[in-house]
Coordinates of C-alpha atoms and ligand atoms in Angstrom, one line a residue:
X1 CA 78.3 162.9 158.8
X2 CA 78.8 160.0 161.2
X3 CA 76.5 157.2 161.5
X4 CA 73.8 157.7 164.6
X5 CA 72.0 154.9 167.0
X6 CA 70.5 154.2 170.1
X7 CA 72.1 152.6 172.6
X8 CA 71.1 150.7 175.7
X9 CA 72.5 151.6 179.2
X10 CA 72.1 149.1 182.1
X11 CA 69.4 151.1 184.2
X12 CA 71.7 150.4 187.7
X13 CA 74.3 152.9 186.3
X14 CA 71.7 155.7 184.9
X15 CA 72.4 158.1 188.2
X16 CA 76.1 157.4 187.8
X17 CA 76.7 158.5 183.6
X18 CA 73.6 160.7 184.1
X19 CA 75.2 162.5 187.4
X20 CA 78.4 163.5 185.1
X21 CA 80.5 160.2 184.8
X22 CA 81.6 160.5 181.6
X23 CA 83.4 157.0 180.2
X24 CA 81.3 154.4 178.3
X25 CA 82.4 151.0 180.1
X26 CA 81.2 147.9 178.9
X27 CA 79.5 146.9 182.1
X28 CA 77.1 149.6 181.7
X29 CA 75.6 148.6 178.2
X30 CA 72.8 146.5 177.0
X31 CA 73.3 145.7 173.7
X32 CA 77.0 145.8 173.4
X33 CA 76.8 143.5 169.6
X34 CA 75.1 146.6 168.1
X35 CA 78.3 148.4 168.7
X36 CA 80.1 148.1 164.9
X37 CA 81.3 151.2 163.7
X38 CA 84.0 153.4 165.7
X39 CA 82.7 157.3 165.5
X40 CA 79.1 156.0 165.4
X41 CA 77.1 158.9 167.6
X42 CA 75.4 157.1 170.5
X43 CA 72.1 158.0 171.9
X44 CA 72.5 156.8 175.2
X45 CA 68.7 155.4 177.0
X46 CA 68.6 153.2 179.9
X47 CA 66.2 150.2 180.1
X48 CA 63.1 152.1 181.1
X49 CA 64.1 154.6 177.7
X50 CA 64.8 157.2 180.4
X51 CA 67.5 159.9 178.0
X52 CA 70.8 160.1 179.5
X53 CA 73.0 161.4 177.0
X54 CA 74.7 161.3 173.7
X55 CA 78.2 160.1 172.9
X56 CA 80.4 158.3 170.4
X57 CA 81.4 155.1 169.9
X58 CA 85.9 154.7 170.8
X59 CA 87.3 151.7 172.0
X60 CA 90.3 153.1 174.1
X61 CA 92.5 151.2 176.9
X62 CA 89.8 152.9 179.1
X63 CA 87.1 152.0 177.7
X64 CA 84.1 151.7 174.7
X65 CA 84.1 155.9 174.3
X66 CA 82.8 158.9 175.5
X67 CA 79.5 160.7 177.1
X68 CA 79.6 164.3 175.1
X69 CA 76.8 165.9 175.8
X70 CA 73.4 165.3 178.6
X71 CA 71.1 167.6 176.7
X72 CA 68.7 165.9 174.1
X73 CA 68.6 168.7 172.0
X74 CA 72.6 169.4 171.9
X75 CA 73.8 168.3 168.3
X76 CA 77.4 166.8 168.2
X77 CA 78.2 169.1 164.8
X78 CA 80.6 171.8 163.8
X79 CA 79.3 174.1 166.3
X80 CA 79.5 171.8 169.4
X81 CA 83.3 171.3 168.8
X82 CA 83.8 174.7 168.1
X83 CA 81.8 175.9 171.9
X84 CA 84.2 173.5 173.7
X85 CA 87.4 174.3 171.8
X86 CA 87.0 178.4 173.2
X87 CA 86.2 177.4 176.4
X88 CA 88.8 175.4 176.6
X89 CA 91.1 178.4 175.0
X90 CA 89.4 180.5 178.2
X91 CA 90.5 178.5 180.2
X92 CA 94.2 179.0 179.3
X93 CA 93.9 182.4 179.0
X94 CA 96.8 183.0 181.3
X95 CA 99.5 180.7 179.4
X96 CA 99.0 183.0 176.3
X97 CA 99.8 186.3 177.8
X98 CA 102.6 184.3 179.7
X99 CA 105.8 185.7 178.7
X100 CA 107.6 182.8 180.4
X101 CA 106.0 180.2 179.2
X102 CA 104.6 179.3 176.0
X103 CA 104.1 175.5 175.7
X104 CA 101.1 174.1 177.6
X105 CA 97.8 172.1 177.1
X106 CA 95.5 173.9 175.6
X107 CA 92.8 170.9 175.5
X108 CA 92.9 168.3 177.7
X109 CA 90.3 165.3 176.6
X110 CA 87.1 164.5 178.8
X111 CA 88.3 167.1 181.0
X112 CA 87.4 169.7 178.8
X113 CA 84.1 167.9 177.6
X114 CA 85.1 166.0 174.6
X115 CA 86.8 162.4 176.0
X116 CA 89.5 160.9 173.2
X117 CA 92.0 163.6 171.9
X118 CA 94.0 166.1 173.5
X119 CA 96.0 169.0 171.8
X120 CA 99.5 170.7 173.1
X121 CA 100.5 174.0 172.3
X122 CA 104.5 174.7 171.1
X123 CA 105.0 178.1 170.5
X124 CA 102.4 178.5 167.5
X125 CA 102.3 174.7 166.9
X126 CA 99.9 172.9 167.7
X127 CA 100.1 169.1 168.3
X128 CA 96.8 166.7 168.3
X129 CA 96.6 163.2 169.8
X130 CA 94.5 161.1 168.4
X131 CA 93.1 158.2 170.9
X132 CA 91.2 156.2 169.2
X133 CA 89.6 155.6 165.7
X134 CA 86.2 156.7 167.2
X135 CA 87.2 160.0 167.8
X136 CA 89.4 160.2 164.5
X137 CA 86.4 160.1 162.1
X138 CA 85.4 163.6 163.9
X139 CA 89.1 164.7 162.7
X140 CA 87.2 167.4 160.1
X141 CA 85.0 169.1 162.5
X142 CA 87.6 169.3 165.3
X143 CA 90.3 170.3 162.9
X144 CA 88.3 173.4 161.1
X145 CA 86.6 174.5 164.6
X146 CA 90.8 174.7 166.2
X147 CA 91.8 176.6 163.0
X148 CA 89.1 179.1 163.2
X149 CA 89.5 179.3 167.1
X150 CA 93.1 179.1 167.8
X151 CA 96.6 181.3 166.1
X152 CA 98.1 178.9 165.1
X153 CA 101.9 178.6 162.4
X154 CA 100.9 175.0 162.1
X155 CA 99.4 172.0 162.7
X156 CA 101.0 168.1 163.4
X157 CA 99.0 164.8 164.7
X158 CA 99.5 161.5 166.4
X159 CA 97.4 158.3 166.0
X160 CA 97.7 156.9 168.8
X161 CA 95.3 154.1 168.3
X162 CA 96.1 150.7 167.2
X163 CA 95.6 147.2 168.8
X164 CA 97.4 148.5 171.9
X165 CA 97.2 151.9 171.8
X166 CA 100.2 152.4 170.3
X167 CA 101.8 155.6 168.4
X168 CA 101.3 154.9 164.5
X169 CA 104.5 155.7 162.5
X170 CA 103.3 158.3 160.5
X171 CA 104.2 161.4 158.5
X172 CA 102.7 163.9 161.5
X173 CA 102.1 167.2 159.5
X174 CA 98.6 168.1 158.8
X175 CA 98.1 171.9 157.7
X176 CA 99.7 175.1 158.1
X177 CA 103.5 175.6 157.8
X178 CA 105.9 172.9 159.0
X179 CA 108.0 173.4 161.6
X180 CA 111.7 173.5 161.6
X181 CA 113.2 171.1 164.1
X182 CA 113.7 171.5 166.9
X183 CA 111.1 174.3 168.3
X184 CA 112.5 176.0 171.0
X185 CA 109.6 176.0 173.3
X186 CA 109.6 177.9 177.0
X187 CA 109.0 177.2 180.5
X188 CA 109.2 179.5 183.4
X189 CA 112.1 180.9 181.6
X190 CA 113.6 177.5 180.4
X191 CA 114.2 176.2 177.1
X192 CA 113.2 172.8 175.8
X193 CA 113.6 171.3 172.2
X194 CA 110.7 169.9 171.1
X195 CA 110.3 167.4 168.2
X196 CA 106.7 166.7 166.8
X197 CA 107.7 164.6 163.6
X198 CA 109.4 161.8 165.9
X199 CA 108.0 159.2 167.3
X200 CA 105.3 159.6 170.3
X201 CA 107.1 161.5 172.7
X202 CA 108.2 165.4 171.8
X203 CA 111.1 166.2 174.2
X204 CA 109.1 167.1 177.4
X205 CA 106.1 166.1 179.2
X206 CA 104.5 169.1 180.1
X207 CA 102.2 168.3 182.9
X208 CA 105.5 167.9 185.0
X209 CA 105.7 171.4 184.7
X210 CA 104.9 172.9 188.3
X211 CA 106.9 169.9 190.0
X212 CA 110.3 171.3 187.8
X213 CA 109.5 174.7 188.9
X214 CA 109.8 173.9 192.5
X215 CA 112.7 171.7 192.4
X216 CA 114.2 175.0 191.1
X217 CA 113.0 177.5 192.9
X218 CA 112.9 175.7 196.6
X219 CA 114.8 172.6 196.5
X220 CA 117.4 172.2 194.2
X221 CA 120.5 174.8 195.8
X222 CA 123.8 173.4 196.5
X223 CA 122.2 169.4 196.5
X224 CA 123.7 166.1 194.3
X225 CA 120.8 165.3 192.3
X226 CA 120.1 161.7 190.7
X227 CA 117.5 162.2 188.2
X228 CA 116.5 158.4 187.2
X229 CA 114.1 157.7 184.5
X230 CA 115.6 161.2 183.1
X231 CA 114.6 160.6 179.2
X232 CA 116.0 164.4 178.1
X233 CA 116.7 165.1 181.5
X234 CA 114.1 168.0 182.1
X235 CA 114.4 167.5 185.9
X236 CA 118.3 167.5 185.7
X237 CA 118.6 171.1 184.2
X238 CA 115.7 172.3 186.3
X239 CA 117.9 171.3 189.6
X240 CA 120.8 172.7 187.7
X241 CA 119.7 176.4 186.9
X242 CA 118.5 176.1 190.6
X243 CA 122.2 175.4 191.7
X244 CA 122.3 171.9 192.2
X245 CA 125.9 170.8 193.3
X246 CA 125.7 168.0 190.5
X247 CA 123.2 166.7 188.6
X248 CA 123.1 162.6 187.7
X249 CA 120.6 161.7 184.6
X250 CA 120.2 157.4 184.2
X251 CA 118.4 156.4 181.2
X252 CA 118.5 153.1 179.0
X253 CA 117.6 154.5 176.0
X254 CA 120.7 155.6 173.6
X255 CA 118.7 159.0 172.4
X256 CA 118.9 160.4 176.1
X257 CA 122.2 161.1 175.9
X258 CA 122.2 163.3 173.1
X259 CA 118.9 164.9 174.2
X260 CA 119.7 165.6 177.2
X261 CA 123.2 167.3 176.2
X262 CA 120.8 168.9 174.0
X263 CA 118.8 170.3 177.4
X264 CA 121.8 171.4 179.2
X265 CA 123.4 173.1 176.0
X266 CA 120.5 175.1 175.5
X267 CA 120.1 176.7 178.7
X268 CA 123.7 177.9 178.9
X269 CA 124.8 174.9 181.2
X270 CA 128.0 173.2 181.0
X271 CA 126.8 169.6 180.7
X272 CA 130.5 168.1 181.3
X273 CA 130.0 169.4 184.8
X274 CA 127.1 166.7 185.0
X275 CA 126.9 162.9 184.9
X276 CA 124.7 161.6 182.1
X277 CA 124.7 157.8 182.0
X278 CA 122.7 155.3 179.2
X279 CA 122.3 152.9 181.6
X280 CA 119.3 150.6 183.3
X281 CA 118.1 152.3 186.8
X282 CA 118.1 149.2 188.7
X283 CA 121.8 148.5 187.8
X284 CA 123.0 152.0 188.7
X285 CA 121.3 151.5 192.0
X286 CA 123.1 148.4 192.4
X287 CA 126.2 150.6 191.4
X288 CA 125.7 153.4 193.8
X289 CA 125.4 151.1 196.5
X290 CA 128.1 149.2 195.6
X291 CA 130.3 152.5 195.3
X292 CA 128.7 154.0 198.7
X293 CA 127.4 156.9 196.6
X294 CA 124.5 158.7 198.1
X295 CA 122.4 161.9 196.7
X296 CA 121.0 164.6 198.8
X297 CA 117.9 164.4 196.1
X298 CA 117.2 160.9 194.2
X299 CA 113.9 161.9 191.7
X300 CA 111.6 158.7 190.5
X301 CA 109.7 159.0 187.1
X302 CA 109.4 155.6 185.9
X303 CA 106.9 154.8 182.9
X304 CA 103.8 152.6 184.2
X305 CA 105.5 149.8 182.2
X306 CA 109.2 149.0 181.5
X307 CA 110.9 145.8 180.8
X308 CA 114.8 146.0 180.0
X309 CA 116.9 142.9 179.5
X310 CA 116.9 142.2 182.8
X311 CA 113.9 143.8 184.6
X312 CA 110.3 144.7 184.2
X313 CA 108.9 147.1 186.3
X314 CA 105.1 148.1 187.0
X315 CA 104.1 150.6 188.8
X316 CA 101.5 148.6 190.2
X317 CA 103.4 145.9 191.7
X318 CA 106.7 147.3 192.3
X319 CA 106.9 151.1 193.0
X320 CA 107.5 150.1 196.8
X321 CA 110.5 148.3 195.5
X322 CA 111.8 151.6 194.2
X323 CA 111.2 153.5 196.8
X324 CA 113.0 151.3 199.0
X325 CA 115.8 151.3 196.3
X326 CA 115.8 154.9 196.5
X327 CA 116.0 155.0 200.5
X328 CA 119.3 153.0 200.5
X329 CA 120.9 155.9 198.3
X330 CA 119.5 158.6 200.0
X331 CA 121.8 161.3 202.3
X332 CA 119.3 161.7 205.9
X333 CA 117.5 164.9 205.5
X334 CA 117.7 164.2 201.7
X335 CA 114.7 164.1 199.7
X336 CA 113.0 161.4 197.2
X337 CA 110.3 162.9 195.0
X338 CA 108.4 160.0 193.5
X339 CA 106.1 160.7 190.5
X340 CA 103.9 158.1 188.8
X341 CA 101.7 158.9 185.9
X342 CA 99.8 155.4 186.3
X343 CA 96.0 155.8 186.6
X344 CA 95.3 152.2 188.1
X345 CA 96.1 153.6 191.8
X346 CA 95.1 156.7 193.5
X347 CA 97.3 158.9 195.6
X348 CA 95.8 157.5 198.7
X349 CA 97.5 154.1 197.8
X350 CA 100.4 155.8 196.6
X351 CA 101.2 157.5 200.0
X352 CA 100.8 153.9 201.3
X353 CA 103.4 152.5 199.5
X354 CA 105.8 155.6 200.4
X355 CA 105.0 154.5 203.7
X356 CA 105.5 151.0 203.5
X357 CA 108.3 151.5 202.2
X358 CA 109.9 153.4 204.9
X359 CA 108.5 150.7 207.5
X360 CA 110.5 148.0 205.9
X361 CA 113.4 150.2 205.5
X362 CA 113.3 151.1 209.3
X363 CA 113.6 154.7 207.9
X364 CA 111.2 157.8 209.2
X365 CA 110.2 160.4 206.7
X366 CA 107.9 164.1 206.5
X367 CA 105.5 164.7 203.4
X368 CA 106.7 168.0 202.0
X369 CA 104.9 168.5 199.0
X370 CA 103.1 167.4 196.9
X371 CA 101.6 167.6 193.1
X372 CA 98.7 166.6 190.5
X373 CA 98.1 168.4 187.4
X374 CA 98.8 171.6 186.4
X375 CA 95.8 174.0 185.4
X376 CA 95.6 173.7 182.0
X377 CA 95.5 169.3 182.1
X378 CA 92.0 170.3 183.1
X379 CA 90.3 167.8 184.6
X380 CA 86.8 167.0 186.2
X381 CA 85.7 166.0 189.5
X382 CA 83.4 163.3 188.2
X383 CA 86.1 161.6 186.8
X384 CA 89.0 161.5 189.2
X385 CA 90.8 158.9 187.7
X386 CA 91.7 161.4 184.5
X387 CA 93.8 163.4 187.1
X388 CA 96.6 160.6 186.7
X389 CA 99.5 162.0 188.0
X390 CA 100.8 161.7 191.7
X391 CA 103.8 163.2 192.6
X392 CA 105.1 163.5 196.0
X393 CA 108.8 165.5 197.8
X394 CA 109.5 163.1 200.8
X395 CA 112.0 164.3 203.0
X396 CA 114.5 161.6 204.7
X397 CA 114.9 162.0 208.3
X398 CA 117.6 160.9 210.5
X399 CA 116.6 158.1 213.2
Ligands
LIG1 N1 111.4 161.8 183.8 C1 111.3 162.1 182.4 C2 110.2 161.2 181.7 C3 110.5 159.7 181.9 S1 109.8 158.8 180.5 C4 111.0 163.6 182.2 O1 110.7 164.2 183.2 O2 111.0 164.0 181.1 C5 110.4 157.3 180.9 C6 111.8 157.0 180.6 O3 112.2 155.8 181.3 C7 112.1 156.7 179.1 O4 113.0 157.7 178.7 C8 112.7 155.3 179.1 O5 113.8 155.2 178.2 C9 113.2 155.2 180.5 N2 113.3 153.8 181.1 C10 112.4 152.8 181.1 N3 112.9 151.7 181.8 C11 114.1 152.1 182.2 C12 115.1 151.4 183.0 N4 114.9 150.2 183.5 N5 116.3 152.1 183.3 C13 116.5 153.3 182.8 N6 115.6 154.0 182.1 C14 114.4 153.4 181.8

């Protein structure tokens, strides 16, 4: 069993990690030296030895680890991770009778009251993420309490924890029957290949999954699409199967091609009908413009961080850039739809920079939709900042 101590919690943020906060920050603690051990089991008292809670010890990009529990008598054991893991499983209840779809979140992190690992669901396979070496030494309990909980054909992991919070290159199988790849998961109907032994992304991000849906099924018909960002080109064959005129994928990164022929092939589309270009964004927008090429639909997903040879991009600094990019190569009463998984800014701020965007550009433009999560990236409302994604369908309109 894990080591156990007491911790020391700066009595000014007692109401805040007591009231439901649940990240350990290093601003809140006392005795921050006594902190040695990753997957030591905190008991967290402020100055006055007032109980707030227990947690572990995981240093993560986010922070120092994770409040799990505010009762005093609530043991962090077998049973603990075995109570969260079926609620969790309750809470997806309807992705498992879903004929339509079967590869979702089944537990998403602090959102489902354990902070530090997450586990997707492939058709029978499950895949754990591991995020940080804190959370890995409770690998045993949370492994035995999924197996006993969940149906499962097998089982694969990713580390995602060194110095930067990197994947590990690893062998990724850890019990049950390996896959053969690729799985062929589905969504709303739609086929994806999915890849767990490869690297740290499988073929899809799922939490994207309601924003494909309605470019489908409302806004997709008859339009020129330019799917940038496209990494297997998810968006692309969602606009397709909902008629898109002509789909355009840009990616940098040589695997995209193949991948996303991959996409097409496997939902019956005829991928020679589309564009799919290996390319860097910002020198396809410099292309388009050249060329006088504009889309009725231009789709942003860029990563939080990118550097090429010639550009780096964060979304921090320069996603009003983009936008504006974007504007130049957009048809009037086209759309942009602007995603950003980047937790450092809210969608408050994100709408602002849609808008300053426009300004500069001299352009007008509606809201007309827009998305966080899905249901089963459960999150909680003590810790908005876990609901990372902010995707927004801005319609173009004629001055
Ligand atoms: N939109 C995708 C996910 C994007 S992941 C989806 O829905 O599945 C981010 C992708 O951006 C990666 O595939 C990466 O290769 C690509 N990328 C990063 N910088 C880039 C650049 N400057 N130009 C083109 N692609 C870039």
């Amino acid at each position: 069993m894990p080591k156990e101590m007491m911790l020391t919690i700066k009595s000014k943020y007692f109401n805040k990690l007591k009231g439901g906060y649940p990240l350990l920050f290093k601003e809140a603690i006392v005795n921050l030296n006594n902190l040695k051990e990753e997957g030591t089991l905190l008991k967290l008292v402020d100055e006055q030895k007032r109980f707030i809670g227990k947690g572990y010890y995981g240093k993560q990009n986010k922070g120092l680890g994770w409040i799990l529990t505010r009762k005093e008598h609530e043991e962090i054991d077998y049973e603990f991770f075995e109570r969260k893991i079926n609620k969790a499983l309750e809470h997806r209840k309807a992705f498992f009778v879903d004929s339509q779809t079967n590869a979702f979140r089944l537990f998403n992190g602090e959102g489902d009251g354990v902070g530090g690992f997450t586990v997707d669901y492939f058709d029978g396979y499950l895949l754990i993420n591991w995020y940080s070496e804190g959370i890995y030494q409770f690998k045993d309990l949370i492994r035995e309490a999924l197996q006993s909980s969940v149906d499962y054909k097998g089982i694969y992991e990713k580390k995602r924890f060194d110095q930067k919070g990197q994947y590990i290159e690893d062998d990724d199988f850890l019990t049950g029957e390996r896959a053969q790849f690729p799985i062929i998961v589905k969504e709303n109907g739609v086929h994806f290949a999915v890849y767990l032994n490869d690297g740290a992304m499988v073929g899809v991000f799922l939490d994207q999954r309601d924003v494909r849906k309605s470019i489908r099924d409302h806004h997709a018909e008859g339009k020129t699409v330019l799917n940038t960002f496209s990494y297997t080109g998810a968006f692309s064959v969602f606009a397709a199967l909902g008629g898109a005129a002509k789909t355009t994928s840009v990616d940098l990164a040589n695997r995209s091609l193949n991948k996303t022929i991959e996409q097409f092939s496997l939902n019956g589309l005829d991928y020679e009908a589309h564009d799919i270009r290996v390319m860097d964004v910002f020198n396809y927008f410099k292309y388009a413009v050249r060329n006088k090429l504009k889309f009725d639909m231009v789709i942003l997903d860029p990563p939080s961080f990118a550097r090429s040879k010639k550009h780096r991009f964060s979304a921090a600094k320069d996603y009003k850039d983009l936008i504006k990019e974007a504007i130049s190569i957009t048809e009037d009463d086209g759309m942009i739809i602007a995603s950003t998984n980047f937790a450092g800014f809210d969608m408050k701020k994100f709408k602002l920079y849609v808008e300053n965007a426009f300004r500069e550009m001299n352009g007008k433009y509606k809201l007309i939709e827009e998305h966080s999560l899905p249901e089963d990236f459960k999150t909680i409302k003590e810790f908005p900042e876990g609901d990372y994604l902010k995707v927004l369908f801005i319609k173009k309109i004629k001055r």
